[in-house]
Amino acid sequence: MSIASTILRARDAQAGHNLAFGLIAVALAAAVFYVDTFTDIEGAIAVLYVVTILLAAQATTRIGLLVIAAVCVGLALLSYAMTHGDDADLQSTIRLIVALAALFVTTMLLLKTETARLTLLSTNSALKESEARYRSIFDRTRVALWERDYAKLRTYLMDVREQGVTDIKAYARANPAVVDHCIGLIRVVAVNEAAREMLGPESSAAGVLRRSIIPGQEKFLDVLQAIMDGKSVFEGKVEVRADNGEDKLVLLSISFPDDPAAFSRVVVSMVDITQRELALNALAEAQAELTKASKAATVGAMSASLAHELNQPLGANVVNSQTLLRWLDRDPPDLAAVRRSAERIIRDSQRASEIIQNTRSLLSPSSKKLESVSLDRLVDGTMALMEHELQRSGTTVFVDREPHIPPVSTVKIELQQVLVNLITNAIQAMDEAGSAERIIRIAMERPDNEHISIAVRDSGPGITEDAKDKLFAPFFTTKATGMGMGLSICRSTLEARGGKLEGTNHPEGGAIFEMRLLIKPEVEHA
Ligand code: ADP
């Protein structure tokens, strides 16, 4: 028999009862009216209308009840008017009042009962609706859910705690049977589709916990500890075994209710993170590989930088040594000139050594010391270093200094290296273009309280359209023997101290590179 037809039958039966109650009530009201009006029986007959109302209450709504009560009152009054209309005496009037009062009180009580019944019914149906909604969410959600009964387990754990046990792990180590006993105390009440998909169709069967909890799994003891400590949630990565024997890593989450009675329906959720964890491990491995590769690239870049930086002092050494030999070959040898050349060789060799040292210190940044560097002296020293190069190329340098430029806190050799690079690039650009007039202008100024700007401008061809966007990219070069590391190293060197390096073409021709330095860098920026 279908549910619908059962409901219809129940409704038919109810309607039949209502009709029977209604007919009896009408018959009774008629009988009471007859006895009250047409017989000589003295008494509060009208009180019997109460029975009519009681019967009618079984078959009608609240409004129906009020109408019937009103009809009964009307009948009682009519009967009183017909029998005592002319000679109303005190006794019959009191009887009427008693009957009316009984009718009123009964109707009120019945209305109140009906209201309470309706409230109860609506609460009940709200409860049923909420349960149905919960069920549908529970069943349809894509998160694997279990409803488990932890009541017995909780009682057991509380008893154990009463005995003075606070660390369940230690207790379980001393009593190996405890874990199995605890698993046996948990009952699976319900399980949803996602849970069946995750652990297999047997997920709700008795004994499923014994299969899914991997022996030696410490996490189960953590769950027990959480219950024992009265925690409201347990969350953790746990390995579980599916029906087919496959182990899965899941994110287990259990919300324990505050009310111990509700431990009979605890919701347990699991999210399969096996694939995510594998992906994360793969990512970590890839990152490690990348770090290795980038370390190798750094070493490569540093060797390239070293070769690039050493080029200049070593070249100068060759030139100075040749000059020295020429002075020696003179007859008589010009010893004063020999001495000057030898001093230059020493200076350039020291510089080469400093460059190597500085490149080495790149590997351990903490060993770099900031010092207070006078930019005037730095520029003059750099000019001296590049004397040969400047002479050879026929380049004139003008230095434009704003007065009162404060010293800058930096690593001297680094800043000098940047300046050497910019000047070398300017010389090379003018050389390559065969510029007739070869001028480098170095301008130092203090644009604001925190910065110093040093601009190096040349009278060469300027930066080509093609090079504009890639100037600072490592290994970008337009020179046949260039390495393309100079500007990239210069920029990162300055940025590491909170500075900047920009290059562009000057409106009046030539390229201009501007360094912006922090007077007092607080920390290393990179
Ligand atoms: P490299 O000097 O080895 O080429 P850099 O990084 O120092 O490497 O320079 C990159 C490129 O920037 C150069 O090849 C050149 O095209 C351009 N460049 C640098 N300085 C100047 C300049 N003063 N004038 C014109 N172009 C320049």
GROMACS .gro file of C-alpha atoms in nm, residues 108-496:
model
  389
  108MET     CA    1  -1.213   2.943   2.694
  109LEU     CA    2  -1.043   2.628   2.826
  110LEU     CA    3  -1.108   2.445   2.501
  111LEU     CA    4  -0.969   2.740   2.300
  112LYS     CA    5  -0.657   2.741   2.515
  113THR     CA    6  -0.608   2.366   2.475
  114GLU     CA    7  -0.657   2.398   2.100
  115THR     CA    8  -0.399   2.679   2.080
  116ALA     CA    9  -0.149   2.470   2.275
  117ARG     CA   10  -0.220   2.172   2.049
  118LEU     CA   11  -0.164   2.381   1.736
  119THR     CA   12   0.161   2.525   1.874
  120LEU     CA   13   0.281   2.176   1.953
  121LEU     CA   14   0.188   2.059   1.606
  122SER     CA   15   0.372   2.346   1.436
  123THR     CA   16   0.680   2.295   1.656
  124ASN     CA   17   0.671   1.931   1.569
  125SER     CA   18   0.646   1.996   1.199
  126ALA     CA   19   0.927   2.257   1.218
  127LEU     CA   20   1.136   1.994   1.391
  128LYS     CA   21   1.055   1.740   1.125
  129GLU     CA   22   1.136   1.990   0.853
  130SER     CA   23   1.468   2.078   1.014
  131GLU     CA   24   1.554   1.711   1.049
  132ALA     CA   25   1.465   1.654   0.682
  133ARG     CA   26   1.678   1.950   0.578
  134TYR     CA   27   1.971   1.826   0.787
  135ARG     CA   28   1.929   1.479   0.638
  136SER     CA   29   1.927   1.612   0.286
  137ILE     CA   30   2.240   1.824   0.346
  138PHE     CA   31   2.407   1.530   0.519
  139ASP     CA   32   2.326   1.295   0.232
  140ARG     CA   33   2.400   1.524  -0.058
  141THR     CA   34   2.708   1.717   0.050
  142ARG     CA   35   3.030   1.624  -0.129
  143VAL     CA   36   3.218   1.611   0.201
  144ALA     CA   37   3.238   1.261   0.343
  145LEU     CA   38   3.027   1.261   0.660
  146TRP     CA   39   2.960   1.009   0.932
  147GLU     CA   40   2.724   1.028   1.223
  148ARG     CA   41   2.883   0.835   1.502
  149ASP     CA   42   2.771   0.746   1.848
  150TYR     CA   43   3.052   0.837   2.086
  151ALA     CA   44   2.836   0.824   2.401
  152LYS     CA   45   2.973   0.495   2.536
  153LEU     CA   46   3.328   0.594   2.447
  154ARG     CA   47   3.289   0.924   2.628
  155THR     CA   48   3.150   0.753   2.938
  156TYR     CA   49   3.442   0.509   2.932
  157LEU     CA   50   3.700   0.785   2.891
  158MET     CA   51   3.545   0.990   3.170
  159ASP     CA   52   3.565   0.683   3.396
  160VAL     CA   53   3.930   0.640   3.303
  161ARG     CA   54   3.990   1.004   3.384
  162GLU     CA   55   3.816   0.962   3.719
  163GLN     CA   56   4.082   0.699   3.794
  164GLY     CA   57   4.344   0.971   3.759
  165VAL     CA   58   4.456   0.906   3.400
  166THR     CA   59   4.531   1.227   3.212
  167ASP     CA   60   4.755   1.108   2.929
  168ILE     CA   61   4.564   0.854   2.721
  169LYS     CA   62   4.871   0.779   2.506
  170ALA     CA   63   5.074   0.668   2.804
  171TYR     CA   64   4.772   0.475   2.932
  172ALA     CA   65   4.728   0.300   2.595
  173ARG     CA   66   5.097   0.210   2.585
  174ALA     CA   67   5.066   0.049   2.926
  175ASN     CA   68   4.738  -0.123   2.832
  176PRO     CA   69   4.755  -0.226   2.464
  177ALA     CA   70   4.397  -0.356   2.462
  178VAL     CA   71   4.258  -0.006   2.530
  179VAL     CA   72   4.264   0.112   2.167
  180ASP     CA   73   4.071  -0.186   2.043
  181HIS     CA   74   3.825  -0.157   2.329
  182CYS     CA   75   3.769   0.211   2.249
  183ILE     CA   76   3.714   0.142   1.880
  184GLY     CA   77   3.454  -0.117   1.979
  185LEU     CA   78   3.264   0.146   2.180
  186ILE     CA   79   3.202   0.366   1.875
  187ARG     CA   80   2.896   0.296   1.662
  188VAL     CA   81   2.835   0.430   1.314
  189VAL     CA   82   2.483   0.574   1.305
  190ALA     CA   83   2.472   0.707   0.950
  191VAL     CA   84   2.704   0.763   0.658
  192ASN     CA   85   2.659   0.970   0.345
  193GLU     CA   86   2.724   0.895  -0.022
  194ALA     CA   87   3.054   1.087  -0.037
  195ALA     CA   88   3.184   0.881   0.256
  196ARG     CA   89   3.089   0.560   0.078
  197GLU     CA   90   3.272   0.681  -0.232
  198MET     CA   91   3.578   0.766  -0.026
  199LEU     CA   92   3.616   0.455   0.188
  200GLY     CA   93   3.399   0.209  -0.004
  201PRO     CA   94   3.041   0.084   0.017
  202GLU     CA   95   3.104  -0.087   0.350
  203SER     CA   96   3.160   0.246   0.527
  204SER     CA   97   2.853   0.207   0.744
  205ALA     CA   98   2.897  -0.159   0.829
  206ALA     CA   99   2.973  -0.266   1.181
  207GLY     CA  100   3.343  -0.304   1.235
  208VAL     CA  101   3.428  -0.050   0.965
  209LEU     CA  102   3.624   0.157   1.214
  210ARG     CA  103   3.846  -0.137   1.297
  211ARG     CA  104   3.932  -0.166   0.930
  212SER     CA  105   3.971   0.202   0.851
  213ILE     CA  106   4.187   0.293   1.152
  214ILE     CA  107   4.538   0.192   1.052
  215PRO     CA  108   4.707   0.000   1.336
  216GLY     CA  109   4.958   0.210   1.527
  217GLN     CA  110   4.786   0.528   1.413
  218GLU     CA  111   4.862   0.776   1.691
  219LYS     CA  112   4.596   1.016   1.568
  220PHE     CA  113   4.316   0.797   1.706
  221LEU     CA  114   4.467   0.844   2.050
  222ASP     CA  115   4.465   1.220   1.985
  223VAL     CA  116   4.090   1.196   1.924
  224LEU     CA  117   4.049   1.007   2.252
  225GLN     CA  118   4.258   1.269   2.430
  226ALA     CA  119   4.041   1.547   2.283
  227ILE     CA  120   3.725   1.381   2.420
  228MET     CA  121   3.890   1.326   2.755
  229ASP     CA  122   4.000   1.690   2.774
  230GLY     CA  123   3.650   1.810   2.685
  231LYS     CA  124   3.767   1.978   2.364
  232SER     CA  125   3.497   2.103   2.130
  233VAL     CA  126   3.675   2.009   1.808
  234PHE     CA  127   3.936   1.776   1.676
  235GLU     CA  128   4.110   1.848   1.348
  236GLY     CA  129   4.407   1.675   1.196
  237LYS     CA  130   4.560   1.493   0.904
  238VAL     CA  131   4.495   1.123   0.946
  239GLU     CA  132   4.570   0.819   0.737
  240VAL     CA  133   4.272   0.589   0.688
  241ARG     CA  134   4.233   0.260   0.503
  242ALA     CA  135   3.957   0.219   0.244
  243ASP     CA  136   3.761  -0.105   0.194
  244ASN     CA  137   3.986  -0.196  -0.096
  245GLY     CA  138   4.295  -0.170   0.126
  246GLU     CA  139   4.409   0.163  -0.022
  247ASP     CA  140   4.553   0.407   0.233
  248LYS     CA  141   4.433   0.766   0.207
  249LEU     CA  142   4.543   1.082   0.376
  250VAL     CA  143   4.240   1.275   0.497
  251LEU     CA  144   4.167   1.590   0.687
  252LEU     CA  145   3.959   1.461   0.976
  253SER     CA  146   3.736   1.698   1.161
  254ILE     CA  147   3.507   1.615   1.453
  255SER     CA  148   3.288   1.863   1.640
  256PHE     CA  149   3.208   1.742   1.988
  257PRO     CA  150   2.884   1.875   2.139
  258ASP     CA  151   2.877   2.061   2.470
  259ASP     CA  152   2.591   1.847   2.591
  260PRO     CA  153   2.715   1.495   2.689
  261ALA     CA  154   2.375   1.354   2.587
  262ALA     CA  155   2.436   1.465   2.229
  263PHE     CA  156   2.748   1.246   2.205
  264SER     CA  157   2.520   0.981   2.059
  265ARG     CA  158   2.515   1.177   1.732
  266VAL     CA  159   2.851   1.329   1.660
  267VAL     CA  160   2.923   1.442   1.305
  268VAL     CA  161   3.260   1.338   1.167
  269SER     CA  162   3.386   1.476   0.837
  270MET     CA  163   3.676   1.372   0.616
  271VAL     CA  164   3.827   1.544   0.315
  272ASP     CA  165   4.058   1.338   0.099
  273ILE     CA  166   4.387   1.530   0.068
  274THR     CA  167   4.597   1.247  -0.073
  275GLN     CA  168   4.629   1.407  -0.418
  276ARG     CA  169   4.682   1.753  -0.274
  277GLU     CA  170   4.959   1.624  -0.049
  278LEU     CA  171   5.125   1.446  -0.342
  279ALA     CA  172   5.104   1.768  -0.545
  280LEU     CA  173   5.251   1.965  -0.253
  281ASN     CA  174   5.540   1.719  -0.221
  282ALA     CA  175   5.602   1.742  -0.596
  283LEU     CA  176   5.595   2.120  -0.566
  284ALA     CA  177   5.843   2.116  -0.278
  285GLU     CA  178   6.074   1.892  -0.482
  286ALA     CA  179   6.042   2.120  -0.784
  287GLN     CA  180   6.118   2.419  -0.563
  288ALA     CA  181   6.428   2.248  -0.427
  289GLU     CA  182   6.539   2.177  -0.785
  290LEU     CA  183   6.472   2.537  -0.876
  291THR     CA  184   6.675   2.662  -0.581
  292LYS     CA  185   6.962   2.440  -0.690
  293ALA     CA  186   6.933   2.568  -1.045
  294SER     CA  187   6.912   2.928  -0.934
  295LYS     CA  188   7.218   2.876  -0.711
  296ALA     CA  189   7.402   2.742  -1.013
  297ALA     CA  190   7.282   3.041  -1.213
  298THR     CA  191   7.400   3.277  -0.937
  299VAL     CA  192   7.742   3.118  -0.939
  300GLY     CA  193   7.746   3.151  -1.319
  301ALA     CA  194   7.638   3.512  -1.300
  302MET     CA  195   7.899   3.582  -1.034
  303SER     CA  196   8.177   3.432  -1.243
  304ALA     CA  197   8.055   3.641  -1.535
  305SER     CA  198   8.048   3.949  -1.313
  306LEU     CA  199   8.394   3.873  -1.178
  307ALA     CA  200   8.537   3.837  -1.527
  308HIS     CA  201   8.364   4.159  -1.629
  309GLU     CA  202   8.486   4.362  -1.330
  310LEU     CA  203   8.841   4.227  -1.344
  311ASN     CA  204   8.875   4.315  -1.707
  312GLN     CA  205   8.936   4.680  -1.633
  313PRO     CA  206   9.211   4.661  -1.363
  314LEU     CA  207   9.387   4.373  -1.541
  315GLY     CA  208   9.382   4.565  -1.870
  316ALA     CA  209   9.519   4.870  -1.689
  317ASN     CA  210   9.793   4.650  -1.538
  318VAL     CA  211   9.900   4.532  -1.881
  319VAL     CA  212   9.916   4.890  -2.010
  320ASN     CA  213  10.106   5.009  -1.699
  321SER     CA  214  10.351   4.718  -1.720
  322GLN     CA  215  10.419   4.795  -2.087
  323THR     CA  216  10.477   5.162  -1.998
  324LEU     CA  217  10.703   5.058  -1.711
  325LEU     CA  218  10.910   4.844  -1.948
  326ARG     CA  219  10.939   5.132  -2.190
  327TRP     CA  220  11.072   5.361  -1.912
  328LEU     CA  221  11.319   5.091  -1.812
  329ASP     CA  222  11.438   5.046  -2.171
  330ARG     CA  223  11.533   5.412  -2.191
  331ASP     CA  224  11.897   5.489  -2.162
  332PRO     CA  225  11.934   5.590  -1.887
  333PRO     CA  226  11.611   5.439  -1.748
  334ASP     CA  227  11.365   5.698  -1.613
  335LEU     CA  228  11.335   5.557  -1.264
  336ALA     CA  229  11.087   5.819  -1.141
  337ALA     CA  230  10.849   5.722  -1.425
  338VAL     CA  231  10.912   5.353  -1.355
  339ARG     CA  232  10.811   5.417  -0.995
  340ARG     CA  233  10.488   5.592  -1.102
  341SER     CA  234  10.397   5.299  -1.330
  342ALA     CA  235  10.481   5.047  -1.057
  343GLU     CA  236  10.258   5.240  -0.812
  344ARG     CA  237   9.972   5.229  -1.062
  345ILE     CA  238  10.025   4.856  -1.107
  346ILE     CA  239  10.005   4.811  -0.728
  347ARG     CA  240   9.690   5.026  -0.707
  348ASP     CA  241   9.516   4.836  -0.986
  349SER     CA  242   9.620   4.501  -0.844
  350GLN     CA  243   9.480   4.604  -0.505
  351ARG     CA  244   9.160   4.700  -0.677
  352ALA     CA  245   9.142   4.363  -0.853
  353SER     CA  246   9.194   4.195  -0.519
  354GLU     CA  247   8.918   4.408  -0.363
  355ILE     CA  248   8.683   4.313  -0.646
  356ILE     CA  249   8.748   3.945  -0.585
  357GLN     CA  250   8.697   3.994  -0.214
  358ASN     CA  251   8.374   4.180  -0.267
  359THR     CA  252   8.239   3.919  -0.506
  360ARG     CA  253   8.323   3.656  -0.250
  361SER     CA  254   8.144   3.852   0.019
  362LEU     CA  255   7.833   3.844  -0.200
  363LEU     CA  256   7.805   3.484  -0.087
  364SER     CA  257   7.795   3.591   0.276
  365PRO     CA  258   7.616   3.926   0.280
  366SER     CA  259   7.664   3.968   0.654
  367SER     CA  260   8.037   4.019   0.604
  368LYS     CA  261   7.980   4.343   0.409
  369LYS     CA  262   8.042   4.651   0.613
  370LEU     CA  263   7.873   4.983   0.551
  371GLU     CA  264   8.112   5.276   0.569
  372SER     CA  265   8.074   5.648   0.542
  373VAL     CA  266   8.186   5.729   0.187
  374SER     CA  267   8.266   6.077   0.061
  375LEU     CA  268   8.133   6.092  -0.294
  376ASP     CA  269   8.381   6.360  -0.393
  377ARG     CA  270   8.669   6.134  -0.302
  378LEU     CA  271   8.502   5.834  -0.458
  379VAL     CA  272   8.461   6.014  -0.792
  380ASP     CA  273   8.819   6.144  -0.783
  381GLY     CA  274   8.954   5.797  -0.697
  382THR     CA  275   8.755   5.644  -0.980
  383MET     CA  276   8.890   5.902  -1.225
  384ALA     CA  277   9.244   5.811  -1.116
  385LEU     CA  278   9.169   5.443  -1.165
  386MET     CA  279   9.038   5.499  -1.512
  387GLU     CA  280   9.301   5.749  -1.610
  388HIS     CA  281   9.450   5.527  -1.881
  389GLU     CA  282   9.119   5.428  -2.029
  390LEU     CA  283   9.009   5.791  -2.040
  391GLN     CA  284   9.337   5.901  -2.194
  392ARG     CA  285   9.341   5.623  -2.450
  393SER     CA  286   8.992   5.707  -2.568
  394GLY     CA  287   9.049   6.080  -2.556
  395THR     CA  288   8.762   6.133  -2.317
  396THR     CA  289   8.730   6.444  -2.101
  397VAL     CA  290   8.542   6.419  -1.774
  398PHE     CA  291   8.364   6.715  -1.613
  399VAL     CA  292   8.244   6.678  -1.260
  400ASP     CA  293   7.960   6.899  -1.147
  401ARG     CA  294   7.938   6.899  -0.766
  402GLU     CA  295   7.667   7.063  -0.562
  403PRO     CA  296   7.822   7.204  -0.243
  404HIS     CA  297   7.773   7.024   0.090
  405ILE     CA  298   7.698   6.679  -0.040
  406PRO     CA  299   7.703   6.462   0.275
  407PRO     CA  300   7.888   6.131   0.288
  408VAL     CA  301   7.678   5.824   0.204
  409SER     CA  302   7.663   5.514   0.416
  410THR     CA  303   7.747   5.233   0.174
  411VAL     CA  304   8.004   4.971   0.071
  412LYS     CA  305   8.265   5.178  -0.110
  413ILE     CA  306   8.389   4.917  -0.352
  414GLU     CA  307   8.033   4.842  -0.464
  415LEU     CA  308   7.956   5.203  -0.545
  416GLN     CA  309   8.290   5.250  -0.718
  417GLN     CA  310   8.222   4.942  -0.924
  418VAL     CA  311   7.892   5.091  -1.043
  419LEU     CA  312   8.064   5.417  -1.136
  420VAL     CA  313   8.345   5.234  -1.320
  421ASN     CA  314   8.084   5.037  -1.513
  422LEU     CA  315   7.889   5.345  -1.617
  423ILE     CA  316   8.204   5.529  -1.724
  424THR     CA  317   8.333   5.224  -1.913
  425ASN     CA  318   7.998   5.189  -2.093
  426ALA     CA  319   8.008   5.559  -2.185
  427ILE     CA  320   8.364   5.530  -2.321
  428GLN     CA  321   8.274   5.217  -2.516
  429ALA     CA  322   7.957   5.375  -2.661
  430MET     CA  323   8.154   5.680  -2.779
  431ASP     CA  324   8.436   5.455  -2.909
  432GLU     CA  325   8.198   5.235  -3.106
  433ALA     CA  326   8.019   5.531  -3.257
  434GLY     CA  327   8.352   5.700  -3.330
  435SER     CA  328   8.221   6.016  -3.166
  436ALA     CA  329   8.435   6.318  -3.251
  437GLU     CA  330   8.372   6.489  -2.921
  438ARG     CA  331   8.407   6.258  -2.620
  439ILE     CA  332   8.280   6.410  -2.301
  440ILE     CA  333   8.149   6.254  -1.981
  441ARG     CA  334   7.968   6.476  -1.735
  442ILE     CA  335   7.925   6.352  -1.382
  443ALA     CA  336   7.670   6.552  -1.182
  444MET     CA  337   7.621   6.506  -0.809
  445GLU     CA  338   7.327   6.662  -0.630
  446ARG     CA  339   7.100   6.616  -0.334
  447PRO     CA  340   6.739   6.611  -0.459
  448ASP     CA  341   6.594   6.570  -0.109
  449ASN     CA  342   6.699   6.508   0.249
  450GLU     CA  343   6.733   6.134   0.211
  451HIS     CA  344   6.892   6.087  -0.131
  452ILE     CA  345   7.197   6.173  -0.335
  453SER     CA  346   7.188   6.149  -0.711
  454ILE     CA  347   7.492   6.083  -0.930
  455ALA     CA  348   7.430   6.116  -1.304
  456VAL     CA  349   7.677   6.000  -1.569
  457ARG     CA  350   7.607   6.153  -1.909
  458ASP     CA  351   7.807   6.095  -2.225
  459SER     CA  352   7.824   6.254  -2.568
  460GLY     CA  353   7.783   5.922  -2.748
  461PRO     CA  354   7.505   5.798  -2.978
  462GLY     CA  355   7.264   5.734  -2.693
  463ILE     CA  356   7.073   5.415  -2.613
  464THR     CA  357   6.930   5.245  -2.921
  465GLU     CA  358   6.552   5.200  -2.950
  466ASP     CA  359   6.599   4.825  -2.934
  467ALA     CA  360   6.809   4.838  -2.615
  468LYS     CA  361   6.581   5.076  -2.422
  469ASP     CA  362   6.358   4.812  -2.262
  470LYS     CA  363   6.628   4.552  -2.205
  471LEU     CA  364   6.917   4.763  -2.075
  472PHE     CA  365   6.907   4.610  -1.729
  473ALA     CA  366   6.823   4.254  -1.832
  474PRO     CA  367   7.107   4.011  -1.753
  475PHE     CA  368   7.308   3.904  -2.059
  476PHE     CA  369   7.161   4.174  -2.280
  477THR     CA  370   7.435   4.333  -2.488
  478THR     CA  371   7.472   4.503  -2.824
  479LYS     CA  372   7.851   4.470  -2.817
  480ALA     CA  373   8.041   4.201  -3.005
  481THR     CA  374   8.251   4.112  -2.700
  482GLY     CA  375   8.004   4.231  -2.435
  483MET     CA  376   7.868   4.010  -2.163
  484GLY     CA  377   7.555   4.208  -2.083
  485MET     CA  378   7.602   4.177  -1.705
  486GLY     CA  379   7.730   4.526  -1.617
  487LEU     CA  380   7.406   4.723  -1.588
  488SER     CA  381   7.213   4.433  -1.438
  489ILE     CA  382   7.473   4.395  -1.162
  490CYS     CA  383   7.490   4.773  -1.109
  491ARG     CA  384   7.114   4.798  -1.062
  492SER     CA  385   7.087   4.507  -0.821
  493THR     CA  386   7.388   4.634  -0.625
  494LEU     CA  387   7.223   4.973  -0.576
  495GLU     CA  388   6.879   4.827  -0.506
  496ALA     CA  389   7.028   4.607  -0.235
   0.00000   0.00000   0.00000
